Amino acid sequence: MSTTQSERLRELLEPLVSSQGLDLEEIAVDSVGRKRVLRVVVDSDTGADLDRIADVSRALSAKLDETDAMGEGEYTLEVGTPGAERLLTEHRHYVRAVDRLVRFQLAEGGELVARILKVDDDGLDLEVPGVKGRKATSRRLDFPDIVKARVQVEFSRKDSKNEKEEEA
């Protein structure tokens, strides 16, 4: 997608997405054979349920129908949320990932997998899981130290709240 089309679509769609209480995270136009697909990714601090996605999808569709932002020809509009293993690129993404396990590529080289405990303007307070029976350790990571960060899917994490309730 050309930068000018991307900018035009963002300028057109962002106010509608914001009016629904959501953030516009990504816009992409892909060609699949003769068809074009406009993918719009939205999110919020509280997440986006199916009803909110449907509402914003209807609003975006109506706005796109009344403009020529997508040009001539057919296209499909897909509105969704970031995937489970989302890439963290904005401060708000880190805030939304508090208590999640994240894989960091570090500016100094190497990787770190840790749980985000707290986010402030300068960086993150992390809990690095212990290996082979060792206790978890705390670590501070400033934003300039992070090259890339991606949320990790956890299938067997024990929820500490449920453990405490079961013990009571």
C-alpha atoms as a PDB file:
ATOM      1  CA  MET A   1       0.000   0.000   0.000  1.00  0.00           C
ATOM      2  CA  SER A   2       1.405   3.372  -0.915  1.00  0.00           C
ATOM      3  CA  THR A   3       2.277   5.759   1.868  1.00  0.00           C
ATOM      4  CA  THR A   4      -0.215   8.321   0.616  1.00  0.00           C
ATOM      5  CA  GLN A   5      -3.044   5.764   0.526  1.00  0.00           C
ATOM      6  CA  SER A   6      -2.052   4.522   3.970  1.00  0.00           C
ATOM      7  CA  GLU A   7      -2.023   8.080   5.330  1.00  0.00           C
ATOM      8  CA  ARG A   8      -5.365   8.886   3.682  1.00  0.00           C
ATOM      9  CA  LEU A   9      -6.982   5.760   5.091  1.00  0.00           C
ATOM     10  CA  ARG A  10      -5.578   6.428   8.563  1.00  0.00           C
ATOM     11  CA  GLU A  11      -6.806  10.055   8.504  1.00  0.00           C
ATOM     12  CA  LEU A  12     -10.226   8.883   7.343  1.00  0.00           C
ATOM     13  CA  LEU A  13     -10.663   5.915   9.675  1.00  0.00           C
ATOM     14  CA  GLU A  14      -8.858   6.874  12.881  1.00  0.00           C
ATOM     15  CA  PRO A  15     -11.519   9.361  14.095  1.00  0.00           C
ATOM     16  CA  LEU A  16     -14.226   6.710  13.623  1.00  0.00           C
ATOM     17  CA  VAL A  17     -12.234   4.085  15.479  1.00  0.00           C
ATOM     18  CA  SER A  18     -11.476   6.569  18.287  1.00  0.00           C
ATOM     19  CA  SER A  19     -15.153   7.506  18.553  1.00  0.00           C
ATOM     20  CA  GLN A  20     -15.828   3.845  19.365  1.00  0.00           C
ATOM     21  CA  GLY A  21     -13.323   3.988  22.245  1.00  0.00           C
ATOM     22  CA  LEU A  22     -10.679   2.011  20.344  1.00  0.00           C
ATOM     23  CA  ASP A  23      -7.161   2.624  19.039  1.00  0.00           C
ATOM     24  CA  LEU A  24      -6.343   2.126  15.373  1.00  0.00           C
ATOM     25  CA  GLU A  25      -3.280  -0.127  15.499  1.00  0.00           C
ATOM     26  CA  GLU A  26      -2.719  -1.128  11.874  1.00  0.00           C
ATOM     27  CA  ILE A  27      -4.056  -0.669   8.371  1.00  0.00           C
ATOM     28  CA  ALA A  28      -2.980  -2.919   5.500  1.00  0.00           C
ATOM     29  CA  VAL A  29      -4.255  -3.426   1.967  1.00  0.00           C
ATOM     30  CA  ASP A  30      -3.355  -6.778   0.462  1.00  0.00           C
ATOM     31  CA  SER A  31      -4.065  -8.045  -3.015  1.00  0.00           C
ATOM     32  CA  VAL A  32      -5.229 -11.634  -3.216  1.00  0.00           C
ATOM     33  CA  GLY A  33      -5.547 -12.436  -6.891  1.00  0.00           C
ATOM     34  CA  ARG A  34      -7.990  -9.893  -8.295  1.00  0.00           C
ATOM     35  CA  LYS A  35      -9.446  -9.111  -4.896  1.00  0.00           C
ATOM     36  CA  ARG A  36      -8.178  -6.571  -2.411  1.00  0.00           C
ATOM     37  CA  VAL A  37      -8.476  -6.947   1.339  1.00  0.00           C
ATOM     38  CA  LEU A  38      -8.387  -3.956   3.688  1.00  0.00           C
ATOM     39  CA  ARG A  39      -7.293  -5.199   7.108  1.00  0.00           C
ATOM     40  CA  VAL A  40      -7.883  -2.890  10.050  1.00  0.00           C
ATOM     41  CA  VAL A  41      -6.527  -3.838  13.481  1.00  0.00           C
ATOM     42  CA  VAL A  42      -8.074  -2.157  16.532  1.00  0.00           C
ATOM     43  CA  ASP A  43      -7.558  -2.519  20.273  1.00  0.00           C
ATOM     44  CA  SER A  44      -8.157  -0.783  23.603  1.00  0.00           C
ATOM     45  CA  ASP A  45      -6.942  -0.952  27.178  1.00  0.00           C
ATOM     46  CA  THR A  46      -9.939  -3.130  28.026  1.00  0.00           C
ATOM     47  CA  GLY A  47      -9.813  -5.199  24.829  1.00  0.00           C
ATOM     48  CA  ALA A  48     -12.361  -5.282  22.048  1.00  0.00           C
ATOM     49  CA  ASP A  49     -15.203  -7.780  22.164  1.00  0.00           C
ATOM     50  CA  LEU A  50     -17.161  -8.975  19.140  1.00  0.00           C
ATOM     51  CA  ASP A  51     -19.904  -6.378  19.582  1.00  0.00           C
ATOM     52  CA  ARG A  52     -17.392  -3.511  19.551  1.00  0.00           C
ATOM     53  CA  ILE A  53     -15.629  -5.015  16.526  1.00  0.00           C
ATOM     54  CA  ALA A  54     -18.972  -5.318  14.698  1.00  0.00           C
ATOM     55  CA  ASP A  55     -19.919  -1.719  15.548  1.00  0.00           C
ATOM     56  CA  VAL A  56     -16.627  -0.293  14.341  1.00  0.00           C
ATOM     57  CA  SER A  57     -16.726  -2.497  11.240  1.00  0.00           C
ATOM     58  CA  ARG A  58     -20.158  -1.127  10.274  1.00  0.00           C
ATOM     59  CA  ALA A  59     -19.000   2.466  10.865  1.00  0.00           C
ATOM     60  CA  LEU A  60     -15.831   1.972   8.798  1.00  0.00           C
ATOM     61  CA  SER A  61     -17.719   0.246   6.004  1.00  0.00           C
ATOM     62  CA  ALA A  62     -20.247   3.077   5.766  1.00  0.00           C
ATOM     63  CA  LYS A  63     -17.474   5.707   5.724  1.00  0.00           C
ATOM     64  CA  LEU A  64     -15.502   3.846   3.063  1.00  0.00           C
ATOM     65  CA  ASP A  65     -18.647   3.441   0.925  1.00  0.00           C
ATOM     66  CA  GLU A  66     -19.236   7.218   0.901  1.00  0.00           C
ATOM     67  CA  THR A  67     -15.657   8.038  -0.127  1.00  0.00           C
ATOM     68  CA  ASP A  68     -13.258   6.939  -2.860  1.00  0.00           C
ATOM     69  CA  ALA A  69     -10.482   6.103  -0.393  1.00  0.00           C
ATOM     70  CA  MET A  70     -10.247   2.526  -1.705  1.00  0.00           C
ATOM     71  CA  GLY A  71     -10.582   3.582  -5.331  1.00  0.00           C
ATOM     72  CA  GLU A  72     -12.591   1.686  -7.906  1.00  0.00           C
ATOM     73  CA  GLY A  73     -13.090  -2.056  -7.695  1.00  0.00           C
ATOM     74  CA  GLU A  74     -14.170  -4.483  -5.064  1.00  0.00           C
ATOM     75  CA  TYR A  75     -12.462  -5.039  -1.766  1.00  0.00           C
ATOM     76  CA  THR A  76     -13.164  -6.866   1.466  1.00  0.00           C
ATOM     77  CA  LEU A  77     -12.987  -5.106   4.818  1.00  0.00           C
ATOM     78  CA  GLU A  78     -11.626  -7.184   7.712  1.00  0.00           C
ATOM     79  CA  VAL A  79     -11.636  -5.666  11.187  1.00  0.00           C
ATOM     80  CA  GLY A  80      -9.945  -7.501  14.037  1.00  0.00           C
ATOM     81  CA  THR A  81      -7.716  -7.262  17.069  1.00  0.00           C
ATOM     82  CA  PRO A  82      -3.986  -7.959  17.400  1.00  0.00           C
ATOM     83  CA  GLY A  83      -3.066 -11.623  17.586  1.00  0.00           C
ATOM     84  CA  ALA A  84      -2.124 -13.485  20.725  1.00  0.00           C
ATOM     85  CA  GLU A  85       1.586 -13.062  19.986  1.00  0.00           C
ATOM     86  CA  ARG A  86       1.381  -9.364  19.232  1.00  0.00           C
ATOM     87  CA  LEU A  87       4.434  -7.237  18.589  1.00  0.00           C
ATOM     88  CA  LEU A  88       4.810  -4.455  21.165  1.00  0.00           C
ATOM     89  CA  THR A  89       5.716  -1.182  19.469  1.00  0.00           C
ATOM     90  CA  GLU A  90       3.913   1.568  21.405  1.00  0.00           C
ATOM     91  CA  HIS A  91       3.929   2.501  25.098  1.00  0.00           C
ATOM     92  CA  ARG A  92       0.237   1.542  25.329  1.00  0.00           C
ATOM     93  CA  HIS A  93       1.066  -1.956  24.010  1.00  0.00           C
ATOM     94  CA  TYR A  94       3.434  -2.519  26.931  1.00  0.00           C
ATOM     95  CA  VAL A  95       0.812  -1.242  29.392  1.00  0.00           C
ATOM     96  CA  ARG A  96      -1.719  -3.694  27.933  1.00  0.00           C
ATOM     97  CA  ALA A  97       0.818  -6.515  28.267  1.00  0.00           C
ATOM     98  CA  VAL A  98       1.301  -6.130  32.030  1.00  0.00           C
ATOM     99  CA  ASP A  99       1.329  -9.586  33.638  1.00  0.00           C
ATOM    100  CA  ARG A 100       2.085 -11.210  30.255  1.00  0.00           C
ATOM    101  CA  LEU A 101       5.210 -13.131  29.310  1.00  0.00           C
ATOM    102  CA  VAL A 102       7.211 -11.310  26.616  1.00  0.00           C
ATOM    103  CA  ARG A 103      10.260 -12.217  24.504  1.00  0.00           C
ATOM    104  CA  PHE A 104      12.616  -9.236  24.202  1.00  0.00           C
ATOM    105  CA  GLN A 105      15.427  -8.784  21.688  1.00  0.00           C
ATOM    106  CA  LEU A 106      17.922  -6.570  23.447  1.00  0.00           C
ATOM    107  CA  ALA A 107      20.015  -3.738  22.012  1.00  0.00           C
ATOM    108  CA  GLU A 108      23.085  -5.216  23.754  1.00  0.00           C
ATOM    109  CA  GLY A 109      22.449  -8.482  21.898  1.00  0.00           C
ATOM    110  CA  GLY A 110      20.679 -11.612  22.995  1.00  0.00           C
ATOM    111  CA  GLU A 111      17.148 -12.293  24.120  1.00  0.00           C
ATOM    112  CA  LEU A 112      15.272 -12.191  27.378  1.00  0.00           C
ATOM    113  CA  VAL A 113      11.954 -13.813  28.233  1.00  0.00           C
ATOM    114  CA  ALA A 114      10.273 -12.147  31.198  1.00  0.00           C
ATOM    115  CA  ARG A 115       6.910 -11.135  32.618  1.00  0.00           C
ATOM    116  CA  ILE A 116       6.026  -7.434  32.599  1.00  0.00           C
ATOM    117  CA  LEU A 117       5.132  -6.323  36.121  1.00  0.00           C
ATOM    118  CA  LYS A 118       5.015  -2.539  35.741  1.00  0.00           C
ATOM    119  CA  VAL A 119       5.362   0.044  32.977  1.00  0.00           C
ATOM    120  CA  ASP A 120       6.344   3.689  33.384  1.00  0.00           C
ATOM    121  CA  ASP A 121       7.490   6.427  31.015  1.00  0.00           C
ATOM    122  CA  ASP A 122      11.097   5.194  30.955  1.00  0.00           C
ATOM    123  CA  GLY A 123      10.789   1.418  30.832  1.00  0.00           C
ATOM    124  CA  LEU A 124       9.636  -1.809  32.416  1.00  0.00           C
ATOM    125  CA  ASP A 125       9.939  -3.690  35.683  1.00  0.00           C
ATOM    126  CA  LEU A 126      10.195  -7.380  34.863  1.00  0.00           C
ATOM    127  CA  GLU A 127      10.136 -10.752  36.537  1.00  0.00           C
ATOM    128  CA  VAL A 128      12.548 -13.174  34.906  1.00  0.00           C
ATOM    129  CA  PRO A 129      11.350 -16.750  35.521  1.00  0.00           C
ATOM    130  CA  GLY A 130      13.718 -19.025  37.400  1.00  0.00           C
ATOM    131  CA  VAL A 131      15.282 -21.936  35.545  1.00  0.00           C
ATOM    132  CA  LYS A 132      15.652 -25.469  36.932  1.00  0.00           C
ATOM    133  CA  GLY A 133      14.063 -24.805  40.307  1.00  0.00           C
ATOM    134  CA  ARG A 134      15.644 -21.401  40.885  1.00  0.00           C
ATOM    135  CA  LYS A 135      13.583 -18.462  42.064  1.00  0.00           C
ATOM    136  CA  ALA A 136      12.431 -15.758  39.685  1.00  0.00           C
ATOM    137  CA  THR A 137      14.503 -12.563  39.654  1.00  0.00           C
ATOM    138  CA  SER A 138      13.593  -8.919  39.133  1.00  0.00           C
ATOM    139  CA  ARG A 139      15.042  -6.814  36.334  1.00  0.00           C
ATOM    140  CA  ARG A 140      14.620  -3.286  35.028  1.00  0.00           C
ATOM    141  CA  LEU A 141      14.641  -2.709  31.272  1.00  0.00           C
ATOM    142  CA  ASP A 142      14.599   0.787  29.771  1.00  0.00           C
ATOM    143  CA  PHE A 143      12.845   1.302  26.427  1.00  0.00           C
ATOM    144  CA  PRO A 144      16.072   2.189  24.524  1.00  0.00           C
ATOM    145  CA  ASP A 145      17.425  -1.252  25.560  1.00  0.00           C
ATOM    146  CA  ILE A 146      14.617  -3.003  23.632  1.00  0.00           C
ATOM    147  CA  VAL A 147      14.998  -3.713  19.918  1.00  0.00           C
ATOM    148  CA  LYS A 148      11.878  -5.872  19.613  1.00  0.00           C
ATOM    149  CA  ALA A 149       9.294  -7.291  21.988  1.00  0.00           C
ATOM    150  CA  ARG A 150       6.597  -9.883  21.348  1.00  0.00           C
ATOM    151  CA  VAL A 151       3.973 -11.331  23.705  1.00  0.00           C
ATOM    152  CA  GLN A 152       4.325 -15.083  24.223  1.00  0.00           C
ATOM    153  CA  VAL A 153       1.444 -17.525  24.419  1.00  0.00           C
ATOM    154  CA  GLU A 154       1.288 -19.453  27.697  1.00  0.00           C
ATOM    155  CA  PHE A 155      -0.685 -22.678  27.697  1.00  0.00           C
ATOM    156  CA  SER A 156      -0.016 -23.984  31.189  1.00  0.00           C
ATOM    157  CA  ARG A 157       0.434 -20.917  33.375  1.00  0.00           C
ATOM    158  CA  LYS A 158      -0.954 -21.309  36.855  1.00  0.00           C
ATOM    159  CA  ASP A 159      -3.056 -18.324  37.852  1.00  0.00           C
ATOM    160  CA  SER A 160      -1.771 -17.078  41.207  1.00  0.00           C
ATOM    161  CA  LYS A 161      -5.248 -15.768  42.146  1.00  0.00           C
ATOM    162  CA  ASN A 162      -6.808 -19.202  41.683  1.00  0.00           C
ATOM    163  CA  GLU A 163      -3.988 -20.851  43.639  1.00  0.00           C
ATOM    164  CA  LYS A 164      -4.557 -18.492  46.588  1.00  0.00           C
ATOM    165  CA  GLU A 165      -8.325 -19.089  46.500  1.00  0.00           C
ATOM    166  CA  GLU A 166      -7.811 -22.859  46.471  1.00  0.00           C
ATOM    167  CA  GLU A 167      -5.470 -22.630  49.482  1.00  0.00           C
ATOM    168  CA  ALA A 168      -8.005 -20.641  51.538  1.00  0.00           C
END
